Structures are given as structure tokens and as C-alpha cells.
Coordinates of C-alpha atoms and ligand atoms in Angstrom, one line a residue:
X1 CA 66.9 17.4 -1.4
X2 CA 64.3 19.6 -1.6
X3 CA 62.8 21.3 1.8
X4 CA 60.2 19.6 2.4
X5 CA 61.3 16.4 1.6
X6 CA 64.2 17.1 4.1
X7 CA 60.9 18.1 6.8
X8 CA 59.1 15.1 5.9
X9 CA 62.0 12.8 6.8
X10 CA 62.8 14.5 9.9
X11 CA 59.3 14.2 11.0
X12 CA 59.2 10.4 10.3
X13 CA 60.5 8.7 13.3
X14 CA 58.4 10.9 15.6
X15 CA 55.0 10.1 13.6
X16 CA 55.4 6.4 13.1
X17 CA 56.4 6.2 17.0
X18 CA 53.6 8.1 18.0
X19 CA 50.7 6.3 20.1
X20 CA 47.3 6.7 18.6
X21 CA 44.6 4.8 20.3
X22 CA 41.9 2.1 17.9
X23 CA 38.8 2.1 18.8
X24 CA 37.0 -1.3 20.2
X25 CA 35.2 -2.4 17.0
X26 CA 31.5 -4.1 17.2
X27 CA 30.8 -5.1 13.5
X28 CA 27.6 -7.2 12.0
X29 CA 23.9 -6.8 11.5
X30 CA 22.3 -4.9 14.6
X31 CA 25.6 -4.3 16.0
X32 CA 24.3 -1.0 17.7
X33 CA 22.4 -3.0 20.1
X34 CA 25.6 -3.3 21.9
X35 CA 25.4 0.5 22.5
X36 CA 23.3 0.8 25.4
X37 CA 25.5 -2.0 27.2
X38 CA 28.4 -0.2 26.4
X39 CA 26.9 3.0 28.1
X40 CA 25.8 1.0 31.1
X41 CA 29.7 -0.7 31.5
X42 CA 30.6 2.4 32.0
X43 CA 28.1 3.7 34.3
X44 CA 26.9 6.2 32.1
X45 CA 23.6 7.7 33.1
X46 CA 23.1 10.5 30.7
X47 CA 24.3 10.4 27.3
X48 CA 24.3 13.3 24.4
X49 CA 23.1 11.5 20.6
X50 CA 23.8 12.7 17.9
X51 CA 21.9 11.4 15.1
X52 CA 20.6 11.6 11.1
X53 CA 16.9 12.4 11.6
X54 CA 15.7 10.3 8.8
X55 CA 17.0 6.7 10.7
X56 CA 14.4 7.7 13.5
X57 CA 12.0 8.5 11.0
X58 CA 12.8 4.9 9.8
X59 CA 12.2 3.5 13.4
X60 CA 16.0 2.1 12.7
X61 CA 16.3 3.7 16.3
X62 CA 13.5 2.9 18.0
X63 CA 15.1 0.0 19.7
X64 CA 18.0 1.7 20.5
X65 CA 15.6 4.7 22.9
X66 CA 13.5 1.6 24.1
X67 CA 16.4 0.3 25.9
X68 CA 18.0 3.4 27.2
X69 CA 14.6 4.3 28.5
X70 CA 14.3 0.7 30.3
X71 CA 17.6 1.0 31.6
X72 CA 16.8 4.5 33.3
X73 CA 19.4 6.6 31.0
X74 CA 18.6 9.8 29.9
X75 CA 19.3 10.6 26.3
X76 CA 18.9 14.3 24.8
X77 CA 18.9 14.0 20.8
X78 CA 20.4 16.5 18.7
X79 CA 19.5 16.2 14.9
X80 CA 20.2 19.4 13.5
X81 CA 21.1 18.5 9.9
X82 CA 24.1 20.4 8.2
X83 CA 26.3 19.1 5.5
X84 CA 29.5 20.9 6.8
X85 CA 29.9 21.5 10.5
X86 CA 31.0 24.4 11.6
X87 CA 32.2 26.1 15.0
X88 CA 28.8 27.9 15.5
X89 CA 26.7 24.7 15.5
X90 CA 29.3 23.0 17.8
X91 CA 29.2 25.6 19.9
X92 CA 25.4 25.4 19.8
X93 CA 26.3 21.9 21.0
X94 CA 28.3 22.5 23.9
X95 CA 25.2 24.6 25.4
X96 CA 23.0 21.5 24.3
X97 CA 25.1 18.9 26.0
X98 CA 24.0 19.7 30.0
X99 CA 25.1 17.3 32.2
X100 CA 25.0 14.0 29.3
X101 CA 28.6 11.7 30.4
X102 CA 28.9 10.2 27.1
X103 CA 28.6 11.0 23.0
X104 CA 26.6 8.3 20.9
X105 CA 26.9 9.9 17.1
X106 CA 25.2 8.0 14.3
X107 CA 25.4 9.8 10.9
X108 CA 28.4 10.5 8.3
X109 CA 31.9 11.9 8.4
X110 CA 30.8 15.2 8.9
X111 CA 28.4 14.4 12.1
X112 CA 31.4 12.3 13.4
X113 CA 33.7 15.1 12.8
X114 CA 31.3 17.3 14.6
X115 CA 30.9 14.6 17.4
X116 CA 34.8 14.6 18.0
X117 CA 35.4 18.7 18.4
X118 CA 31.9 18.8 20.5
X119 CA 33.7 16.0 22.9
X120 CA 37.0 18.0 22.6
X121 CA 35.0 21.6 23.7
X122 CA 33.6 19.5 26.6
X123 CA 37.2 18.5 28.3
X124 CA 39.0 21.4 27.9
X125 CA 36.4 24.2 28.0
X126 CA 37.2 25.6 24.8
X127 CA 35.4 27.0 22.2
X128 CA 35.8 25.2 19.1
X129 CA 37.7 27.5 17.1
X130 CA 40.4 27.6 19.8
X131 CA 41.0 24.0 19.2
X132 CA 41.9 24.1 15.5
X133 CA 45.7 22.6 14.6
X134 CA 47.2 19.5 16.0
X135 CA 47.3 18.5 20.3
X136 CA 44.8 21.2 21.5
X137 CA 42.9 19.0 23.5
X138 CA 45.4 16.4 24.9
X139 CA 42.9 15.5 27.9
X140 CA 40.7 12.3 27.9
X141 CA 37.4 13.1 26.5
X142 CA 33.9 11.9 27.1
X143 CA 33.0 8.6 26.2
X144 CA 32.8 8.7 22.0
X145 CA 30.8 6.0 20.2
X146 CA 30.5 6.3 16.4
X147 CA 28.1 4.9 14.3
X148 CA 28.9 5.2 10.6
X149 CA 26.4 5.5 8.4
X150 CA 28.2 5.8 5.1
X151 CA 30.9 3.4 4.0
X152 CA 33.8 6.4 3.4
X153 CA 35.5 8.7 5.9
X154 CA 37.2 6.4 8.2
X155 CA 36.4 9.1 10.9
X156 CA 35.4 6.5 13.9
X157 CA 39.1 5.7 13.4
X158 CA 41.0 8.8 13.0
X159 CA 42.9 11.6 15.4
X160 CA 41.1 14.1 13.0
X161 CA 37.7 16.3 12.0
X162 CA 37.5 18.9 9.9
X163 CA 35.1 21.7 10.7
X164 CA 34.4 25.3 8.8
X165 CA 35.3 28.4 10.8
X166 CA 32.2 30.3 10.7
X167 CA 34.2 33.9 10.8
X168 CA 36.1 32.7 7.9
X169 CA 34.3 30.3 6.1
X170 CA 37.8 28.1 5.7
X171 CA 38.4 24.7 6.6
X172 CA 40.2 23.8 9.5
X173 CA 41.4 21.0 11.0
X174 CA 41.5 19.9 14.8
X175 CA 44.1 16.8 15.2
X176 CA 44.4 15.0 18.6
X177 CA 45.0 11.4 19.3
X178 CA 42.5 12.5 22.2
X179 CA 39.8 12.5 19.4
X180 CA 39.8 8.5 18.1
X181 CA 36.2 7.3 19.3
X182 CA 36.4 4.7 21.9
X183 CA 33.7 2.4 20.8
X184 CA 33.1 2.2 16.5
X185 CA 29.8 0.5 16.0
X186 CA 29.8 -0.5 12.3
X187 CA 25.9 -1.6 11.5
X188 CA 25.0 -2.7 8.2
X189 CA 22.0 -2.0 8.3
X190 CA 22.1 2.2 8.7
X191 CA 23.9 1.6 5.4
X192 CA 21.6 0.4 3.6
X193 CA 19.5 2.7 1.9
X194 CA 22.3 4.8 0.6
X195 CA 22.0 5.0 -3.0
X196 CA 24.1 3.5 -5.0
X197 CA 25.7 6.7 -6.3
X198 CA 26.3 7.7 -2.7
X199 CA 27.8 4.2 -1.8
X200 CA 30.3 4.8 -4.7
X201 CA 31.5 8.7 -4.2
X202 CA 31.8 7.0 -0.3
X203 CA 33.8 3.9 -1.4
X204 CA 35.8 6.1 -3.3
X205 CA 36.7 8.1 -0.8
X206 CA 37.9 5.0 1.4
X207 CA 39.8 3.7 -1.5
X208 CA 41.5 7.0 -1.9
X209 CA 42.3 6.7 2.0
X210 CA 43.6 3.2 1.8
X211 CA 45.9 3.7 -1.5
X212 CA 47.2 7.1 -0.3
X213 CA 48.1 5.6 3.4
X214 CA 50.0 2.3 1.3
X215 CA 52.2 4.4 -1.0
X216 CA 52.9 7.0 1.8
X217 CA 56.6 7.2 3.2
X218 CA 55.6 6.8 6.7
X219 CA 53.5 3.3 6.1
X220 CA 54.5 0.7 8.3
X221 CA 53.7 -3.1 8.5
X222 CA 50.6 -2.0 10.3
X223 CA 49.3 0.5 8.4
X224 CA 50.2 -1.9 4.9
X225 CA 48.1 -4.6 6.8
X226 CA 45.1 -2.3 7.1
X227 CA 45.0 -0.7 3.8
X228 CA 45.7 -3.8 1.7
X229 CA 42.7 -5.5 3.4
X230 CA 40.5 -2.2 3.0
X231 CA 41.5 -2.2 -0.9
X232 CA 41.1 -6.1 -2.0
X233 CA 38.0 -5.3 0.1
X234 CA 36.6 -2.6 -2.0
X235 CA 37.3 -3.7 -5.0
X236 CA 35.8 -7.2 -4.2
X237 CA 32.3 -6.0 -2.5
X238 CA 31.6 -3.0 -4.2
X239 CA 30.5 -3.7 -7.5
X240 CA 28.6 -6.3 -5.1
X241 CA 26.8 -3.8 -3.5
X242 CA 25.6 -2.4 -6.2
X243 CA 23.7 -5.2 -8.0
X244 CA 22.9 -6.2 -4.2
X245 CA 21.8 -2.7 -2.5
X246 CA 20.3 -4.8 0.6
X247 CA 22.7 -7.7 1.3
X248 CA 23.9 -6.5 4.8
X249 CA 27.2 -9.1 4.5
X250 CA 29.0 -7.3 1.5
X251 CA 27.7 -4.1 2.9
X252 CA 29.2 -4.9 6.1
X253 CA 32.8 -5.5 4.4
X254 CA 32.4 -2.1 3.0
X255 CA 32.0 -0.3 6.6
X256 CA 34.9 -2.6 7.7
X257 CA 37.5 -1.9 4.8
X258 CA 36.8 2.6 5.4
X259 CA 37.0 1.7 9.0
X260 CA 40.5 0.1 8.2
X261 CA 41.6 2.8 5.7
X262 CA 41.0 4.9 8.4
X263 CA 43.2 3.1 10.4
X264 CA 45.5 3.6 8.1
X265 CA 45.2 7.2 7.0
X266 CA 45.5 8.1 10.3
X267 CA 48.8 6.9 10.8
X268 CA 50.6 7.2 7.4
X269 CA 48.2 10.1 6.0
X270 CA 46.7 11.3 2.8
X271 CA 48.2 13.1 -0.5
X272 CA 48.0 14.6 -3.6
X273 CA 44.9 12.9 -4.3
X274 CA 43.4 14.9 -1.5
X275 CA 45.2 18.0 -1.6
X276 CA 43.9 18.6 -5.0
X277 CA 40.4 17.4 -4.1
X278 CA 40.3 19.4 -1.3
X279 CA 41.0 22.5 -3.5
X280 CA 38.8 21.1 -6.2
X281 CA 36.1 20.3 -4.6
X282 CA 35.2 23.4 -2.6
X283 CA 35.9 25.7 -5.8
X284 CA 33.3 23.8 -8.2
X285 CA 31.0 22.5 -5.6
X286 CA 32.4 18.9 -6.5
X287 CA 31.5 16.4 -3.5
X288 CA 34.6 15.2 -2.1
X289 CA 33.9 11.5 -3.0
X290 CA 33.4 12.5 -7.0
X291 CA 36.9 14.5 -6.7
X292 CA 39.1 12.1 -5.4
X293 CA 37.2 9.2 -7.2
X294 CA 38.2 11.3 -10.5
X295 CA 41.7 12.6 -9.7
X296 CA 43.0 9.0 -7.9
X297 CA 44.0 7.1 -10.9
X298 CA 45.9 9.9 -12.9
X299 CA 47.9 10.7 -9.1
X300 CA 48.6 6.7 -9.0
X301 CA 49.2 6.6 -12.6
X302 CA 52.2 9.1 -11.8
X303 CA 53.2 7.4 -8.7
X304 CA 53.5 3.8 -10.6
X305 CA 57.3 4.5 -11.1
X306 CA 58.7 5.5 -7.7
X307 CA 55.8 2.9 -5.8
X308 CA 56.5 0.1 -8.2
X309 CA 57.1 -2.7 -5.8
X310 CA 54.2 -1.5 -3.7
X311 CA 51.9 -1.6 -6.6
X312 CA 53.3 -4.7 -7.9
X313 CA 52.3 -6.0 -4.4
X314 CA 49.2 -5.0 -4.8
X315 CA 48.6 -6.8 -8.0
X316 CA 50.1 -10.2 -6.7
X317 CA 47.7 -10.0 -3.8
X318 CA 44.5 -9.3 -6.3
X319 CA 46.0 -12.2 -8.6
X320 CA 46.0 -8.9 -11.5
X321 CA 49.6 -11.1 -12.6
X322 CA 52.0 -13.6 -11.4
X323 CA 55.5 -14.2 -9.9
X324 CA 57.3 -14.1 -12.6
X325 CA 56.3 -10.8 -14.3
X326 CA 58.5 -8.0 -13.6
X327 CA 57.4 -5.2 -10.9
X328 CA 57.2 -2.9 -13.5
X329 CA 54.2 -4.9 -15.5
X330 CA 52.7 -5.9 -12.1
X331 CA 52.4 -2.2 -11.3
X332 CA 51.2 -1.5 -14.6
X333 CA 48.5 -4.2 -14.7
X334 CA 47.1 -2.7 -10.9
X335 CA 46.9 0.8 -13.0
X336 CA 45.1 -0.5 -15.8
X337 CA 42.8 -2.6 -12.9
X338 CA 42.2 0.6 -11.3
X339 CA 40.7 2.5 -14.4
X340 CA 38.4 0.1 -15.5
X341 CA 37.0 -0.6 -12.1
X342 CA 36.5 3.0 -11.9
X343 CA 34.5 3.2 -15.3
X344 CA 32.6 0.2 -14.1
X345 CA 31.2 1.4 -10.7
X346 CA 30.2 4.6 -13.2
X347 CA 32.5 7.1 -11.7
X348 CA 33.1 9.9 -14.6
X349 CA 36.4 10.0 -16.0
X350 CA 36.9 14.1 -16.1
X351 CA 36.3 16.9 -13.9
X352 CA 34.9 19.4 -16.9
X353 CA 34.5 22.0 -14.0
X354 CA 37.8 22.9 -13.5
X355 CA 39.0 25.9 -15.8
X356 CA 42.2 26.7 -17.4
X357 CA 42.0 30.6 -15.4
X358 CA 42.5 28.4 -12.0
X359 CA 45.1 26.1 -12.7
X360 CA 48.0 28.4 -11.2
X361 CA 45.5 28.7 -7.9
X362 CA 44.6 25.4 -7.5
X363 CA 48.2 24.2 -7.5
X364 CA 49.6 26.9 -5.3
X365 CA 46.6 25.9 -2.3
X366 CA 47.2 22.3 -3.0
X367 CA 51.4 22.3 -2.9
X368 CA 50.7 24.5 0.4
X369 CA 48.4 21.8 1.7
X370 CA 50.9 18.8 0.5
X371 CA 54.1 19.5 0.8
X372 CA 55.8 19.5 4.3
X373 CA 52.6 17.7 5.7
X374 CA 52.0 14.6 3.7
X375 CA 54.6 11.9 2.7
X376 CA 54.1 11.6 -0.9
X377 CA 56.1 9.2 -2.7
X378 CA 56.6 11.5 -5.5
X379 CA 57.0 15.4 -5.1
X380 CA 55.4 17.2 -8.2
X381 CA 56.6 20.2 -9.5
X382 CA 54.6 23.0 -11.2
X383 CA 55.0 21.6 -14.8
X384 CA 54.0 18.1 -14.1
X385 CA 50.8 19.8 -11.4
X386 CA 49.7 21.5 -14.6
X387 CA 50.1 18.5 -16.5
X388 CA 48.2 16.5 -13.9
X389 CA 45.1 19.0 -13.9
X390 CA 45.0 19.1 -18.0
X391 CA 44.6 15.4 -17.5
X392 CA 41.7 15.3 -15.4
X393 CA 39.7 18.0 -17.6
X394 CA 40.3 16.2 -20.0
X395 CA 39.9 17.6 -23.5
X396 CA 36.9 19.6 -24.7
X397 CA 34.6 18.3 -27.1
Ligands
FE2_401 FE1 38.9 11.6 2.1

């Protein structure tokens, strides 16, 4: 058995034990009005909000200060926009936050992620580059309510956030059960404007989440529960959504199934899908909904013979077959599902970004990312990586 296999497995009883808190989830059309209750429950009287500048601009938050202000809680707003966080701005933050008690972030993965390091820096005293890796903060944090307002990361349900290092300019991760969000608020309405090519990349991404965590060696009852709902979910209200930008009830099931891929991908992880995006995507400049949207059904695709009864599960639960066909066809009739629903919410087919020259880098920083750190139900080697990459370039014309 190969090494990290052999890691994997050791690692397994210790994961799938391991306690990880769920937030307390307020869902439905002007859920975030519950927010200023929540604050006042417990007795906060400052609080620190995070926020995307153009909901204010909307007045989608005007109701939200009226309150706090006739409750007597003081609010400071930070709306610095950035599209990756990094350790300067949450530093920034720290010196920003005064005396608040409590974290309100409305915005995307990235804000959340930002949100969850800022709340980390606050109960330890760290900077935030001393609390990259995994258990850094342990303590109890301030009060965290997120507010998604994209239909994708999962992040107001996961142990992790992924900032840049502003000496470095890499990636890093902080991972601490301390960091799930107390409170996740899941509003329709701040989704609703997203475009529709936003609302896809997004889905995708929560889609990715929920199939990754399903085929995953460490998935449990639990985390199967979460990300079967999460994927009949998608693939139900999504095309929805986009003939029906405004209707808050499919929208809704959208924040609800990346909430519960979340859920999900917290416990039983990610994998090659994201390793290669990860890679992918910050070498072209490929948003990290387009990359896993592209890459997931050619990773599936290679997974259909060692997840078979998974995928045939999958199949009977989206009535794709019946009973009586073999796992093998069920699993092959959730593939074939899978790549026309992905042509029909218009996600490209091929990444024509990547080139040849890169293949031998790209694999090397996605294996080192994959192996020994997610449970993959299939362990590629170099010939079938290189395969897997000619696939999703696709051929020149
Ligand atoms: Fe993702």
C-alpha cells in the first residue's frame, strides 16, 4: 500500500471521531432580521460588521443598523473590498475591531474566511500569519455570525479559511474547529442579484464540495446525509434559478444545499478536484468556481469504478435508473447526468489555458496538496494525472 494511503487510514479513526461544532442555522426570506436578537441574547453591546458595500448601497442593510441603533448597540462597519484576504488586511482588522464583543460578516467565502482568522487574532492575540496550519487557536472565539451572500463556499460551516500571506504571496490555510460560525444566517434575498454566471461558478463550487465529501474515505452516515441532500438540491434548483433570477424559494435551497456541502466537506474533505483547481486556478487566473466546475466530471468520470455503489446511489436517489440495473450502469448513467447538466447551466467544457510546458508542475503541487491530506477514493499516478490534464484542455482546434 502506498504511503499515503497507509497515512490516510491511520488518520481516519481520529478525524471521523473528532468534534466539530454546526452552526445554529436561520434560513428564509429576511432571515437576517434575527441578527440583532441574536446579538442582544447574548448581551452583546458592541459588535464588529463586516460587510459587501454595495448591499448598503442597496439599503438591503438599512434595517438591519435601524435596529442595532434602537437597541443601543454600537456597530463599527468595515467594508474594505478585496477579493483574496490576506494577513495584512486582517491585521488591519484586529486594530479596527476596539472593544466590538461580537463578528456579524455578510459577504462571500473570502469575507467569511477573513471574518474567521480576524475572530481567531482576537482570542489568542496573534497575528494572523502565526495562526496558519491546523489547532492554532483552540480557544472560544467571539461571537461569529455569517451571512452568505453567494450560494458556494460552505464557509459559515467549516473549521477552515484560506487567507494569502502577504510576505509570500502563497495560500495558506488556518484549520480550527474553534473557527465554525456560531450563528449562519442564510438570506435569500442578499443572493439575489448575483448574476447568473456568478450563481453557477458558485453552485459549482458547492457541487464540487458535496461530491468530493460523498466519495471521500472518511464520509460517514452524517456527512452522506448532507451531501446527498446538497447534490439532488443543486441539480434540482439550479437550472431554476437561472430562468428565475428573483424567486427567493429556489434561491433559498441553493444557500441551504452549499451550507450542507459544507457540512460535509468539513468533515470528510475535498480532493483531486480541488487540488488541481487550486493549482489551476491561481496559475491562469481561472476563478475557482470555473476550475472545479471544468475539472469535476473528468475526476468523477475516473472515480466511477472504485465509487460505483456510491454513484449508483446517487442515481437511484435522482431516479437517473432503477433497481434492477446493475451498479455499474447506475454509476454510469449519474456520469452521463453530470455532463450534460454541466453543458446545460453553460459551464465550458475545457480549460484551453492550461499549457503542455506546465503539466509536470501542476501535478507535482497538486499530488503534494492531495495526497496524505485528502481521502481520495482513487490515488492517481503520474501517467493517469497527465492523462487527466490532456482531458480537460481538451484538443486544439
Ligand atoms: Fe471549493
Amino acid at each position: 500500500m502506498d504511503q499515503y494511503e497507509t497515512m490516510m487510514k491511520l488518520k481516519k479513526p481520529f478525524i471521523q471521531r473528532y468534534p466539530i461544532p454546526l452552526p445554529i442555522i436561520y434560513t428564509g426570506k429576511n432571515a437576517r432580521r434575527i441578527v440583532v436578537d441574536i446579538l442582544e441574547k447574548h448581551n452583546v453591546h458592541s459588535v464588529f460588521i463586516m460587510q459587501v458595500a454595495s448591499l448598503r448601497k442597496q439599503g438591503y442593510l438599512d434595517d438591519l443598523y435601524k435596529q442595532l441603533e434602537r437597541r443601543n448597540i454600537h456597530y463599527h462597519l468595515f467594508e474594505e473590498s478585496f477579493h483574496d484576504p490576506d494577513t495584512e488586511i486582517i491585521n488591519r482588522m484586529v486594530q479596527e475591531y476596539g472593544d466590538a464583543e461580537a463578528i456579524v460578516v455578510i459577504g462571500g467565502g473570502s469575507k467569511m474566511d477573513a471574518a474567521k482568522v480576524l475572530a481567531g487574532c482576537i482570542s489568542t492575540g496573534k497575528k494572523a500569519e502565526q495562526l496558519f496550519g491546523t489547532m492554532k487557536v483552540i480557544r472560544k472565539v467571539p461571537l461569529l455570525i455569517a451571512i452568505p451572500t453567494t450560494a458556494g463556499t460552505g464557509s459559515e460551516a467549516t473549521v477552515a479559511a484560506v487567507i494569502s500571506d502577504t510576505k509570500t504571496h502563497k495560500k495558506r490555510q488556518v484549520l480550527d474547529s474553534a473557527l465554525v460560525p456560531n450563528y449562519a444566517i442564510l438570506d435569500p434575498e442578499l443572493t439575489e442579484n448575483l448574476s447568473n454566471e456568478l450563481t453557477v461558478q458558485t453552485a459549482m463550487d458547492a457541487l464540487t464540495h458535496a461530491l468530493e465529501a460523498y466519495v471521500s474515505t472518511y464520509a460517514t452516515a452524517f456527512t452522506d446525509k448532507c451531501a446527498l441532500k446538497a447534490i439532488k438540491m443543486i441539480h434540482e434548483y439550479l437550472p431554476l434559478v437561472m430562468k428565475n433570477p428573483h424567486d427567493l424559494i429556489e434561491r433559498n435551497y441553493l444557500l441551504q444545499a452549499s451550507t450542507l456541502a459544507g457540512v460535509a466537506l468539513t468533515r470528510a474533505f475535498v480532493g483531486y478536484v480541488h487540488a488541481f483547481a487550486h493549482e489551476i486556478g491561481a496559475r491562469y487566473g481561472i476563478s475557482h468556481g470555473l476550475c472545479v466546475g471544468v475539472i469535476l466530471p473528468y475526476v468523477m468520470e475516473d472515480y466511477r469504478e472504485v465509487a460505483t455503489d456510491k454513484l449508483a446511489q446517487l442515481s437511484l436517489l435522482l431516479k437517473l435508473g432503477d433497481e434492477e440495473d446493475s451498479d455499474a450502469l447506475l454509476a454510469k448513467k449519474y456520469i452521463d447526468y453530470l455532463n450534460d447538466f454541466i453543458e446545460k447551466v453553460g459551464m465550458p467544457k475545457h480549460l484551453k489555458e492550461l499549457q503542455e510546458v506546465d503539466y509536470k508542475d501542476i501535478i507535482e503541487a497538486s499530488f503534494k496538496e492531495c495526497h496524505g491530506n485528502y481521502p481520495v477514493p482513487y490515488m492517481y499516478d503520474k501517467e493517469r494525472a497527465l492523462n487527466l490534464l490532456k482531458r480537460i484542455k481538451g484538443r486544439d482546434e
